[in-house]
Short mmCIF file of C-alpha atoms in Angstrom, two decimals:
data_model
loop_
_atom_site.label_atom_id
_atom_site.label_comp_id
_atom_site.label_asym_id
_atom_site.label_seq_id
_atom_site.Cartn_x
_atom_site.Cartn_y
_atom_site.Cartn_z
CA MET P 1275 98.22 129.90 92.48
CA SER P 1276 101.38 130.06 94.55
CA GLY P 1277 104.06 127.47 94.08
CA PRO P 1278 106.78 126.64 91.62
CA THR P 1279 107.78 129.07 88.92
CA ALA P 1280 105.82 128.53 85.73
CA ARG P 1281 107.82 126.87 83.01
CA PRO P 1282 107.18 126.85 79.30
CA ALA P 1283 104.41 124.44 78.35
CA ASN P 1284 105.91 121.11 77.38
CA GLY P 1285 103.92 120.82 74.19
CA GLY P 1286 102.48 117.47 75.19
CA ASP P 1287 105.32 115.65 73.46
CA VAL P 1288 104.81 112.50 75.55
CA VAL P 1289 101.48 110.69 75.53
CA ILE P 1290 99.52 107.81 76.98
CA ALA P 1291 98.99 105.65 73.90
CA GLY P 1292 97.52 102.59 75.58
CA ALA P 1293 95.41 102.15 78.69
CA ALA P 1294 93.40 99.23 79.97
CA GLU P 1295 92.23 97.53 83.13
CA THR P 1296 91.96 93.82 83.85
CA ASP P 1297 89.03 92.10 82.10
CA ALA P 1298 87.12 92.41 85.36
CA VAL P 1299 87.60 94.19 88.67
CA GLY P 1300 85.99 93.13 91.92
CA VAL P 1301 86.38 89.70 93.51
CA LEU P 1302 88.82 87.60 91.48
CA PRO P 1303 90.00 84.67 93.62
CA GLU P 1304 91.43 82.86 90.56
CA HIS P 1305 93.79 85.75 89.84
CA SER P 1306 97.16 85.95 91.53
CA THR P 1307 98.67 89.38 91.97
CA LEU P 1308 101.08 88.62 89.14
CA ARG P 1309 98.26 87.54 86.82
CA LEU P 1310 96.46 90.84 87.48
CA HIS P 1311 99.60 92.71 86.38
CA VAL P 1312 100.02 90.52 83.32
CA GLU P 1313 96.38 90.74 82.25
CA GLY P 1314 96.34 94.52 82.59
CA ALA P 1315 99.65 94.78 80.72
CA ARG P 1316 98.54 92.59 77.82
CA ASN P 1317 95.30 94.53 77.54
CA ALA P 1318 97.08 97.88 77.56
CA VAL P 1319 99.66 96.87 74.96
CA ALA P 1320 96.87 95.53 72.73
CA ASP P 1321 94.92 98.75 73.27
CA ALA P 1322 97.96 100.69 72.06
CA GLY P 1323 98.14 98.56 68.93
CA LEU P 1324 101.60 97.35 69.90
CA ARG P 1325 103.35 94.07 70.70
CA MET P 1326 105.04 93.25 73.98
CA SER P 1327 108.37 93.26 72.14
CA ASP P 1328 107.87 96.99 71.46
CA ILE P 1329 108.09 97.74 75.20
CA ASP P 1330 111.55 98.85 76.35
CA GLY P 1331 110.75 100.36 79.73
CA ILE P 1332 108.87 99.04 82.76
CA ALA P 1333 107.50 100.65 85.90
CA SER P 1334 105.64 98.93 88.71
CA VAL P 1335 105.39 98.66 92.48
CA SER P 1336 106.75 95.85 94.61
CA ALA P 1337 105.62 93.24 95.16
CA PRO P 1338 105.79 91.69 92.60
CA GLY P 1339 107.60 94.76 91.25
CA PRO P 1340 109.00 95.66 87.85
CA ILE P 1341 111.48 92.81 87.63
CA GLN P 1342 108.93 90.05 88.20
CA VAL P 1343 106.39 91.68 85.92
CA ALA P 1344 108.86 92.31 83.09
CA HIS P 1345 110.20 88.78 83.39
CA ALA P 1346 106.71 87.29 83.26
CA LEU P 1347 105.93 89.34 80.14
CA GLY P 1348 109.25 88.61 78.43
CA ILE P 1349 110.21 92.27 78.35
CA ARG P 1350 113.91 93.19 78.19
CA PRO P 1351 113.80 96.77 79.44
CA ARG P 1352 116.52 99.39 79.18
CA TRP P 1353 114.70 101.50 81.76
CA ILE P 1354 113.23 100.35 85.12
CA ASP P 1355 111.30 102.29 87.75
CA GLY P 1356 110.20 100.63 90.98
CA THR P 1357 109.09 103.76 92.83
CA GLY P 1358 106.72 102.62 95.54
CA VAL P 1359 105.04 105.37 97.53
CA GLY P 1360 101.64 103.77 97.98
CA GLY P 1361 98.55 104.23 95.86
CA THR P 1362 99.83 107.24 93.95
CA SER P 1363 102.95 105.43 92.68
CA PHE P 1364 101.58 105.05 89.15
CA LEU P 1365 101.16 108.80 88.76
CA LEU P 1366 104.83 109.14 89.69
CA HIS P 1367 105.72 106.41 87.20
CA VAL P 1368 103.99 108.39 84.46
CA ARG P 1369 105.95 111.49 85.45
CA HIS P 1370 109.23 109.58 85.44
CA ALA P 1371 108.34 107.96 82.12
CA VAL P 1372 107.89 111.39 80.52
CA ALA P 1373 111.42 112.32 81.56
CA ALA P 1374 112.83 109.00 80.42
CA ILE P 1375 111.27 109.26 76.98
CA ARG P 1376 112.52 112.83 76.56
CA ALA P 1377 115.99 111.72 77.62
CA GLY P 1378 115.96 108.84 75.16
CA HIS P 1379 116.34 106.26 77.91
CA ALA P 1380 113.33 104.39 76.61
CA SER P 1381 110.84 104.79 73.77
CA THR P 1382 107.80 102.85 74.91
CA ILE P 1383 107.16 102.37 78.62
CA LEU P 1384 104.70 100.06 80.32
CA VAL P 1385 103.33 101.01 83.76
CA THR P 1386 101.52 98.15 85.51
CA HIS P 1387 99.33 97.70 88.55
CA GLY P 1388 97.78 94.52 89.94
CA GLU P 1389 96.58 93.91 93.44
CA SER P 1390 94.65 91.08 95.01
CA GLY P 1391 93.37 93.46 97.68
CA LYS P 1392 90.27 91.40 98.48
CA SER P 1393 91.26 87.79 97.78
CA ARG P 1394 94.91 88.24 98.81
CA VAL P 1395 96.19 85.72 96.24
CA GLY P 1396 99.95 86.10 96.09
CA ALA P 1397 99.60 89.42 97.87
CA ALA P 1398 102.42 91.22 99.62
CA TYR P 1399 102.22 91.92 103.32
CA GLY P 1400 103.38 95.44 103.91
CA MET P 1401 104.50 95.08 107.51
CA LEU P 1402 106.89 97.79 108.59
CA PRO P 1403 110.00 96.68 110.46
CA PRO P 1404 109.37 96.71 114.24
CA SER P 1405 112.07 99.33 114.74
CA SER P 1406 110.60 101.77 112.19
CA PRO P 1407 109.25 105.08 113.54
CA ASN P 1408 105.73 103.95 112.64
CA ALA P 1409 106.10 100.74 114.63
CA GLN P 1410 107.62 102.52 117.63
CA PHE P 1411 105.44 105.63 117.81
CA GLU P 1412 102.08 104.72 116.23
CA ALA P 1413 101.53 100.95 116.25
CA PRO P 1414 101.54 100.77 120.09
CA TYR P 1415 98.40 102.92 120.09
CA GLY P 1416 96.27 100.39 118.26
CA VAL P 1417 96.36 101.48 114.63
CA LEU P 1418 95.23 98.84 112.16
CA GLY P 1419 95.39 99.88 108.55
CA PRO P 1420 94.17 102.99 106.75
CA PRO P 1421 90.75 103.32 108.47
CA THR P 1422 92.49 103.94 111.80
CA MET P 1423 95.03 106.47 110.52
CA PHE P 1424 93.72 108.25 107.42
CA THR P 1425 90.69 109.29 109.49
CA ILE P 1426 92.54 110.98 112.37
CA PRO P 1427 92.91 114.46 110.80
CA LEU P 1428 89.21 114.72 109.92
CA LEU P 1429 87.78 115.82 113.29
CA ARG P 1430 90.23 118.72 113.36
CA TYR P 1431 89.08 119.74 109.87
CA MET P 1432 85.43 119.49 110.93
CA LYS P 1433 86.05 121.67 113.97
CA GLU P 1434 88.07 124.29 112.08
CA PHE P 1435 85.69 124.63 109.14
CA GLY P 1436 82.31 123.45 110.42
CA LEU P 1437 82.03 120.59 107.92
CA THR P 1438 78.85 118.73 108.94
CA PRO P 1439 78.38 114.95 109.11
CA GLU P 1440 75.67 115.37 106.46
CA GLN P 1441 78.03 117.16 104.06
CA LEU P 1442 80.63 114.46 104.58
CA ALA P 1443 78.01 111.77 104.00
CA TYR P 1444 77.06 113.42 100.72
CA VAL P 1445 80.45 112.60 99.17
CA PRO P 1446 79.61 108.90 98.64
CA VAL P 1447 76.05 109.85 97.65
CA ALA P 1448 77.37 112.04 94.81
CA GLN P 1449 79.84 109.44 93.65
CA ARG P 1450 77.23 106.70 93.68
CA LYS P 1451 75.36 108.74 91.05
CA TRP P 1452 78.35 108.31 88.74
CA ALA P 1453 78.70 104.63 89.65
CA ALA P 1454 75.06 104.06 88.69
CA ARG P 1455 76.12 104.85 85.10
CA ASN P 1456 79.10 102.51 85.14
CA PRO P 1457 78.25 98.81 84.58
CA ARG P 1458 81.65 97.75 85.97
CA ALA P 1459 81.10 99.54 89.28
CA ARG P 1460 80.83 97.29 92.32
CA TYR P 1461 77.97 99.28 93.86
CA ARG P 1462 75.41 101.02 91.64
CA GLU P 1463 72.25 101.36 93.73
CA PRO P 1464 71.46 104.97 94.67
CA ILE P 1465 72.10 105.86 98.32
CA THR P 1466 71.00 108.73 100.54
CA VAL P 1467 72.74 110.74 103.24
CA GLU P 1468 70.56 108.85 105.72
CA ASP P 1469 71.80 105.50 104.37
CA VAL P 1470 75.37 106.66 104.87
CA LEU P 1471 74.83 107.96 108.39
CA ASN P 1472 72.95 104.77 109.32
CA SER P 1473 75.70 102.49 108.04
CA ARG P 1474 78.01 100.86 110.56
CA MET P 1475 80.55 103.07 112.31
CA ILE P 1476 84.03 102.00 111.22
CA SER P 1477 86.27 104.68 112.61
CA TYR P 1478 84.42 107.66 114.08
CA PRO P 1479 83.43 109.96 112.47
CA LEU P 1480 83.50 107.73 109.36
CA HIS P 1481 80.81 105.16 108.57
CA LEU P 1482 81.12 102.11 106.34
CA LEU P 1483 79.74 103.89 103.26
CA GLU P 1484 82.34 106.64 103.72
CA CYS P 1485 85.13 104.05 103.37
CA CYS P 1486 86.41 102.66 100.08
CA LEU P 1487 85.81 99.18 98.79
CA VAL P 1488 88.43 96.46 99.00
CA THR P 1489 88.71 94.66 95.67
CA ASP P 1490 90.94 92.75 93.26
CA GLY P 1491 92.01 94.22 89.95
CA GLY P 1492 94.70 95.82 87.89
CA GLY P 1493 95.51 97.95 84.93
CA ALA P 1494 98.35 99.26 82.83
CA LEU P 1495 99.43 102.16 80.67
CA VAL P 1496 101.64 102.45 77.58
CA ILE P 1497 103.56 105.71 77.37
CA THR P 1498 105.45 106.87 74.31
CA SER P 1499 106.27 109.98 72.30
CA ALA P 1500 103.50 111.91 70.54
CA GLU P 1501 105.44 111.36 67.33
CA ARG P 1502 105.42 107.58 67.71
CA ALA P 1503 101.76 107.60 68.72
CA ARG P 1504 100.72 109.17 65.43
CA ASP P 1505 100.67 105.73 63.81
CA LEU P 1506 98.82 104.09 66.72
CA PRO P 1507 95.07 103.45 66.82
CA GLN P 1508 93.95 105.26 69.97
CA PRO P 1509 93.55 109.02 70.27
CA PRO P 1510 96.66 110.16 72.19
CA VAL P 1511 96.35 111.54 75.70
CA HIS P 1512 98.98 114.22 76.10
CA ILE P 1513 100.76 114.53 79.45
CA LEU P 1514 100.82 118.31 79.88
CA GLY P 1515 101.93 118.62 83.49
CA THR P 1516 103.01 116.45 86.38
CA GLY P 1517 103.88 116.81 90.05
CA GLU P 1518 105.07 114.59 92.87
CA THR P 1519 106.05 114.98 96.50
CA PHE P 1520 105.51 113.62 100.00
CA GLU P 1521 104.71 115.09 103.37
CA SER P 1522 105.13 112.60 106.23
CA PRO P 1523 105.39 108.84 106.65
CA LEU P 1524 103.55 109.18 109.99
CA ILE P 1525 100.01 110.56 110.05
CA SER P 1526 100.70 112.02 113.50
CA GLN P 1527 103.42 114.20 111.99
CA MET P 1528 101.31 115.77 109.23
CA GLU P 1529 101.96 119.49 109.63
CA ASP P 1530 98.38 120.80 109.56
CA PHE P 1531 95.51 118.33 109.88
CA THR P 1532 93.19 120.51 107.81
CA THR P 1533 95.24 120.49 104.60
CA SER P 1534 97.58 118.15 102.76
CA ALA P 1535 100.89 119.80 101.95
CA ALA P 1536 101.59 116.95 99.54
CA PHE P 1537 98.36 117.57 97.62
CA ARG P 1538 99.11 121.30 97.47
CA ARG P 1539 102.71 121.06 96.30
CA SER P 1540 102.23 118.25 93.81
CA SER P 1541 99.23 119.91 92.19
CA ALA P 1542 100.74 123.40 92.07
CA GLU P 1543 103.70 121.94 90.21
CA ALA P 1544 101.55 120.05 87.71
CA PHE P 1545 99.31 123.05 87.01
CA ALA P 1546 102.30 125.34 86.56
CA GLU P 1547 104.01 122.96 84.15
CA ALA P 1548 100.83 122.58 82.11
CA GLY P 1549 100.24 126.34 82.16
CA ILE P 1550 96.56 125.79 82.95
CA SER P 1551 94.23 127.39 85.46
CA HIS P 1552 91.37 125.78 87.33
CA GLY P 1553 88.78 127.03 84.86
CA ASP P 1554 90.49 124.97 82.14
CA VAL P 1555 89.75 121.68 83.91
CA ASP P 1556 86.77 119.77 82.49
CA HIS P 1557 87.11 116.59 84.52
CA LEU P 1558 88.74 115.68 87.80
CA MET P 1559 89.78 112.49 89.56
CA ILE P 1560 90.74 112.66 93.25
CA TYR P 1561 91.88 109.60 95.19
CA ASP P 1562 88.99 108.73 97.48
CA ALA P 1563 90.06 106.07 99.94
CA PHE P 1564 87.71 107.80 102.39
CA ALA P 1565 85.00 110.43 101.97
CA HIS P 1566 87.06 113.29 103.33
CA VAL P 1567 89.96 112.88 100.92
CA PRO P 1568 88.19 114.50 97.92
CA ILE P 1569 87.27 117.40 100.23
CA TYR P 1570 90.92 117.95 101.06
CA GLY P 1571 91.84 117.46 97.41
CA LEU P 1572 89.40 120.04 96.03
CA GLU P 1573 90.70 122.64 98.47
CA ASP P 1574 94.37 121.76 98.31
CA MET P 1575 94.33 121.84 94.50
CA GLY P 1576 92.68 125.25 94.69
CA PHE P 1577 89.34 124.47 93.02
CA VAL P 1578 87.53 125.96 96.03
CA GLY P 1579 88.61 127.97 99.08
CA ARG P 1580 89.53 126.46 102.45
CA GLY P 1581 86.50 125.00 104.16
CA GLU P 1582 84.28 125.25 101.07
CA ALA P 1583 84.57 121.78 99.54
CA GLY P 1584 81.92 120.05 101.67
CA ALA P 1585 79.25 122.54 100.60
CA PHE P 1586 80.56 122.52 97.01
CA ILE P 1587 79.98 118.76 96.75
CA ALA P 1588 76.68 118.85 98.67
CA GLU P 1589 75.39 121.51 96.24
CA GLY P 1590 75.81 119.03 93.39
CA ASN P 1591 78.76 120.62 91.60
CA THR P 1592 80.71 117.38 91.24
CA GLU P 1593 77.91 114.95 90.31
CA PRO P 1594 76.34 114.23 86.91
CA GLY P 1595 75.28 117.55 85.40
CA GLY P 1596 77.52 119.52 87.77
CA ARG P 1597 80.18 121.96 86.60
CA LEU P 1598 83.17 119.97 87.87
CA PRO P 1599 82.62 116.24 87.24
CA LEU P 1600 84.59 114.35 89.90
CA ASN P 1601 85.38 110.65 90.20
CA THR P 1602 83.18 109.70 87.29
CA ASN P 1603 83.92 105.97 87.49
CA GLY P 1604 82.26 105.96 90.92
CA GLY P 1605 85.63 106.20 92.67
CA GLY P 1606 87.17 104.02 95.31
CA LEU P 1607 83.94 104.48 97.25
CA SER P 1608 81.73 102.74 94.65
CA TYR P 1609 83.75 101.53 91.63
CA THR P 1610 86.75 99.59 92.84
CA HIS P 1611 89.67 99.99 95.25
CA THR P 1612 92.43 97.41 95.12
CA GLY P 1613 94.58 99.10 97.76
CA MET P 1614 96.79 101.15 95.46
CA TYR P 1615 93.96 102.84 93.60
CA GLY P 1616 95.94 105.44 91.63
CA MET P 1617 96.04 103.39 88.42
CA PHE P 1618 92.24 103.61 88.19
CA LEU P 1619 92.32 107.41 88.41
CA ILE P 1620 94.49 107.54 85.30
CA GLN P 1621 92.42 104.94 83.48
CA GLU P 1622 89.24 106.98 83.95
CA SER P 1623 90.94 110.22 82.91
CA VAL P 1624 92.13 108.52 79.72
CA ARG P 1625 88.66 107.12 78.97
CA GLN P 1626 87.06 110.52 79.47
CA LEU P 1627 89.62 112.23 77.22
CA ARG P 1628 89.12 109.60 74.51
CA GLY P 1629 85.34 109.83 74.81
CA GLN P 1630 85.16 106.16 75.86
CA ALA P 1631 83.93 106.39 79.46
CA ALA P 1632 80.82 104.61 80.70
CA ALA P 1633 79.63 107.82 82.32
CA GLN P 1634 81.03 110.05 79.58
CA VAL P 1635 81.15 113.78 80.27
CA PRO P 1636 80.58 115.73 77.03
CA GLY P 1637 83.55 117.64 75.61
CA VAL P 1638 86.32 116.77 78.08
CA GLU P 1639 89.57 118.35 76.88
CA VAL P 1640 91.53 118.65 80.13
CA SER P 1641 91.41 116.06 82.90
CA VAL P 1642 93.38 116.23 86.14
CA ALA P 1643 94.15 113.29 88.42
CA LEU P 1644 95.34 113.65 92.02
CA GLY P 1645 96.76 110.54 93.64
CA ASN P 1646 97.36 109.90 97.30
CA GLY P 1647 99.97 107.52 98.72
CA GLY P 1648 99.77 106.07 102.22
CA MET P 1649 97.72 108.22 104.55
CA PHE P 1650 98.30 111.78 103.27
CA MET P 1651 101.91 110.55 102.97
CA ALA P 1652 102.68 111.15 99.29
CA ALA P 1653 100.97 112.70 96.28
CA GLY P 1654 101.18 112.75 92.52
CA THR P 1655 99.25 114.93 90.09
CA LEU P 1656 98.79 114.59 86.33
CA VAL P 1657 97.33 117.14 83.94
CA LEU P 1658 96.17 115.24 80.86
CA SER P 1659 94.59 116.42 77.64
CA ASN P 1660 93.48 115.30 74.21
CA ARG P 1661 95.12 118.41 72.77
CA THR P 1662 98.73 119.55 72.97
CA ALA P 1663 98.31 122.83 74.85
CA MET Q 946 105.97 88.27 124.34
CA PRO Q 947 102.25 87.51 124.77
CA ALA Q 948 100.55 86.02 121.72
CA ARG Q 949 98.67 88.74 119.84
CA GLY Q 950 99.14 91.18 122.69
CA LYS Q 951 99.34 94.90 122.14
CA PRO Q 952 102.40 95.88 120.09
CA THR Q 953 105.55 96.58 122.06
CA PRO Q 954 107.94 99.11 120.53
CA VAL Q 955 111.45 97.95 119.69
CA PRO Q 956 113.74 100.90 120.50
CA THR Q 957 116.74 101.79 118.37
CA PRO Q 958 119.88 103.47 119.76
CA GLU Q 959 118.52 106.92 118.91
CA THR Q 960 115.09 106.30 120.46
CA ARG Q 961 116.32 104.44 123.56
CA PRO Q 962 116.63 107.61 125.73
CA TYR Q 963 112.94 108.34 125.08
CA PHE Q 964 111.84 104.92 126.28
CA ASP Q 965 114.31 104.92 129.18
CA ALA Q 966 112.86 108.25 130.32
CA ALA Q 967 109.31 106.92 129.98
CA ALA Q 968 110.27 104.03 132.27
CA ARG Q 969 111.25 106.67 134.87
CA GLY Q 970 107.94 108.50 134.40
CA GLU Q 971 109.37 111.31 132.26
CA LEU Q 972 108.38 112.44 128.79
CA LYS Q 973 111.56 113.41 126.95
CA ILE Q 974 111.74 114.96 123.50
CA GLN Q 975 114.64 116.24 121.47
CA ARG Q 976 115.57 119.84 120.82
CA CYS Q 977 118.00 121.21 118.26
CA LEU Q 978 120.99 123.04 119.73
CA ASP Q 979 121.47 125.00 116.51
CA CYS Q 980 117.99 126.24 115.63
CA GLY Q 981 116.46 125.72 119.05
CA ARG Q 982 113.33 123.95 117.90
CA PRO Q 983 111.94 120.91 119.74
CA PHE Q 984 110.65 117.96 117.71
CA PHE Q 985 109.11 114.53 117.85
CA TYR Q 986 109.69 111.62 117.03
CA PRO Q 987 113.27 110.94 118.14
CA ARG Q 988 115.71 110.84 115.25
CA PRO Q 989 119.40 111.37 114.50
CA CYS Q 990 119.14 114.91 113.18
CA CYS Q 991 116.95 118.00 113.35
CA PRO Q 992 114.11 117.92 110.75
CA PHE Q 993 114.19 121.73 110.52
CA CYS Q 994 117.90 122.41 109.89
CA ALA Q 995 119.51 118.95 109.61
CA SER Q 996 121.84 119.68 112.52
CA ALA Q 997 123.10 116.67 114.45
CA ALA Q 998 123.67 118.78 117.59
CA LEU Q 999 120.70 117.73 119.68
CA GLU Q 1000 119.73 117.65 123.33
CA TRP Q 1001 117.00 115.84 125.25
CA ILE Q 1002 114.59 118.01 127.20
CA THR Q 1003 111.94 116.96 129.67
CA ALA Q 1004 108.51 117.96 128.43
CA SER Q 1005 105.99 119.34 130.92
CA GLY Q 1006 103.61 116.51 130.11
CA ARG Q 1007 100.84 119.01 129.45
CA ALA Q 1008 99.11 118.68 126.10
CA THR Q 1009 95.86 119.34 124.28
CA LEU Q 1010 93.75 117.03 122.16
CA TYR Q 1011 94.50 117.92 118.53
CA SER Q 1012 92.43 115.26 116.75
CA TYR Q 1013 91.38 111.63 116.99
CA THR Q 1014 89.37 108.79 115.56
CA ILE Q 1015 87.39 106.21 117.52
CA ASN Q 1016 88.28 102.81 116.10
CA HIS Q 1017 85.52 100.19 116.11
CA ARG Q 1018 87.62 97.39 114.55
CA PRO Q 1019 90.27 96.63 117.15
CA ALA Q 1020 93.89 95.95 116.37
CA PRO Q 1021 95.26 92.69 117.81
CA GLY Q 1022 95.51 93.07 121.58
CA PHE Q 1023 92.95 95.88 121.72
CA GLU Q 1024 89.84 93.68 121.64
CA GLN Q 1025 88.85 94.60 125.20
CA ASP Q 1026 89.25 98.31 124.52
CA ALA Q 1027 87.11 98.72 121.39
CA PRO Q 1028 85.80 101.15 120.48
CA TYR Q 1029 88.88 103.12 121.46
CA ALA Q 1030 90.30 106.47 120.47
CA ILE Q 1031 93.54 106.84 118.56
CA ALA Q 1032 94.50 110.42 119.21
CA VAL Q 1033 97.13 112.92 118.23
CA VAL Q 1034 97.99 115.29 121.06
CA GLN Q 1035 99.78 118.60 120.88
CA LEU Q 1036 102.46 118.96 123.55
CA GLU Q 1037 102.82 122.28 125.34
CA GLU Q 1038 106.28 122.51 123.75
CA GLY Q 1039 104.76 122.31 120.25
CA PRO Q 1040 105.43 118.87 118.77
CA ARG Q 1041 102.59 116.39 118.33
CA MET Q 1042 102.48 112.68 119.07
CA MET Q 1043 100.06 109.80 118.86
CA ALA Q 1044 98.51 108.45 122.08
CA ASN Q 1045 95.46 106.79 123.53
CA ILE Q 1046 93.29 108.77 125.91
CA VAL Q 1047 93.08 106.75 129.11
CA GLY Q 1048 91.04 107.12 132.28
CA ILE Q 1049 87.89 108.24 130.48
CA ASP Q 1050 85.27 106.54 128.33
CA ASN Q 1051 86.30 107.13 124.73
CA THR Q 1052 83.07 108.71 123.47
CA PRO Q 1053 82.71 111.73 121.18
CA ASP Q 1054 80.99 113.60 124.03
CA ASN Q 1055 83.87 112.99 126.41
CA LEU Q 1056 86.64 113.69 123.92
CA VAL Q 1057 86.43 117.35 123.03
CA LEU Q 1058 89.09 118.79 120.76
CA ASP Q 1059 91.57 121.09 122.50
CA MET Q 1060 90.74 119.68 125.94
CA ASP Q 1061 93.64 119.72 128.39
CA LEU Q 1062 95.54 116.48 128.83
CA GLN Q 1063 98.32 115.23 131.03
CA VAL Q 1064 100.87 112.54 130.28
CA THR Q 1065 100.71 109.22 132.08
CA PHE Q 1066 102.61 106.02 131.39
CA GLU Q 1067 101.73 102.47 130.47
CA GLN Q 1068 103.89 99.39 130.84
CA ARG Q 1069 103.90 97.47 127.57
CA GLY Q 1070 105.95 94.27 127.87
CA ASP Q 1071 109.44 95.38 128.88
CA VAL Q 1072 108.91 98.88 127.49
CA THR Q 1073 107.05 101.88 128.91
CA ILE Q 1074 105.05 104.13 126.59
CA PRO Q 1075 103.56 107.56 127.22
CA GLN Q 1076 99.77 107.87 127.23
CA PHE Q 1077 97.52 110.84 127.93
CA THR Q 1078 94.61 111.39 130.24
CA PRO Q 1079 92.31 114.37 130.85
CA ALA Q 1080 94.06 116.92 133.10
CA GLY Q 1081 92.92 116.87 136.69
CA THR Q 1082 91.70 113.28 136.71
CA GLU Q 1083 92.87 110.51 139.01
CA ALA Q 1084 95.01 108.93 136.31
CA ALA Q 1085 96.92 112.23 135.89
CA ARG Q 1086 99.35 111.51 138.69
#
C-alpha cells in the first residue's frame, strides 16, 4: 500500500477501556441533545468501571461541545478537544486522545456524542454563513442537505466502472442481514434488491432504501493507558493505528469523483502505523450515510481493486458468513444514524473485539473503522485490536 | 429578498469580480501567475502553490457534464423545478463548478455524462449566477 512511511508499531499502549451508547437509539423526543451526551457518557464511564471524577480529558463536537458536556457532567478537564469535522469527528478525537495520553496531558479521556437528529430537541442548526464558499457557489443551485450533495459523484463512478443499479441496491440488502440479528436496529425485516429499486427516488440514482436513517441517539468512549486499564473490568481494545485528513469542503471540488482522497490517505496512515495488511482485518466498519459510501471505502482502503467493490458486496463477501464482515450493527442504513454517525462505528468495533456484539463475528482480533465527515469532506480511520500487535 | 426564494449568493471582496463578470454575461475564473494553473472557486491565493499573484481570465463558457444527481426533495425556492438536476460541470479550462442544467428536461435520458454544455446566466435577486445548458440549444446564446 502506498502512503506514509511505516513507523514502528505503537504497542497498543493506549486503549478504549469503556464504550457505551445511550440506553436506546431511535426516536427519543424526551431527550435533549445534551441529555443524549450525558446518558452516553455516564454509561461509558460505568462500563469502564470508573467514576466521573476519574475523567480528566474531554472531547466532543459543538453544539453542545466539550465545554457544555464537561460542565453538565461536573468534569474539570486538563485537556479539551472540540474538533468538529462532521460525522468522523469522534475517530479524530480518539486519535488525538492517544497523543494526549502519551504526552501526559491527560490520563483518562471521555469522548462523547449525542444528537437529536430526528426529534431535533436542543439541536444545533449547522447553517453556513451566507458568504462562505458553499453558500456562494453551491447553495444557489438548490442543494438541501447530504442527499443532494453526497450523491453527486456517484453517476461518474457508475459510468467509469460499470457499477449497476442492482449492485448498488445490494448494499442495503447485505446490511439488512446484519441488522436482522441486532435487536436494537431500527429496521430488521429482510429486503430484496427489488424492494430497494422500487422504493421512492430521493436523489437519482439513489432510492430511499439506499439512504441512511435519521435518528436520535448518542454514545461515549473512555480512553486511557493500557497500564491503567489492567485493573478495569472490560477487556481492553488497543488503538494500534490511526489516521485523519480532509479533502474538500465543497463536493464540487472533490478531485476525482470516483475515489475519496480523504479515505485513501487517512486509511493508509492508520494501516501503516498499525503495521497491518488487509488480510489481518477480521471486521470492518465503513460510514454508510448512503449506499455508495461503503463501495468507495472498500476500494479506497485497498480491500478490493478500483471498480470491484460493487461485485464484492453483491457476491456476499461482506454479509453474515462472508469473509469480510462489514457494518455488522446494520449500519447507518438499518441500525441508526443520528447525523454524525462515526461514534457508532467505534462502538460496534469495540463490541466485536470484546465478543459482546449482537451479531457477533467469531474470533475478531483486528477491527478497522473508517469514518466520513461532511460529504467526502473529511475522514478518520482507526485500527483497533484486542491484542497489542 | 423574496420569502423562501432561491438562495442569492452574498459576494465577498475576493469573489465580487466573478459575480460582476457574470452580470456582464462573462464567466471569469482565476489563474495563478506563478504556476499558471486556473482554478475555481475564487479565493485569495492559489490552491496549488499558495501564490497570491493571481489574474482573472475569461473562460470560454464551454464545459462538459461531469456528474449530477436529480433531486426529488426540493430546496426552498425550487419547488416548481423538482425534480431538478444538481450538476458538476467541467470547464474547458479544467476547473469544475456546480450548476443547474437549464433549457432541457432534467431526466436521466436527457442528461448524459460528458455531453457538451455552454454557459448561460440567471438573474438571482441582485446577483447574476452562471448556469449551463446543452451546447447548440436556444438557451445557449
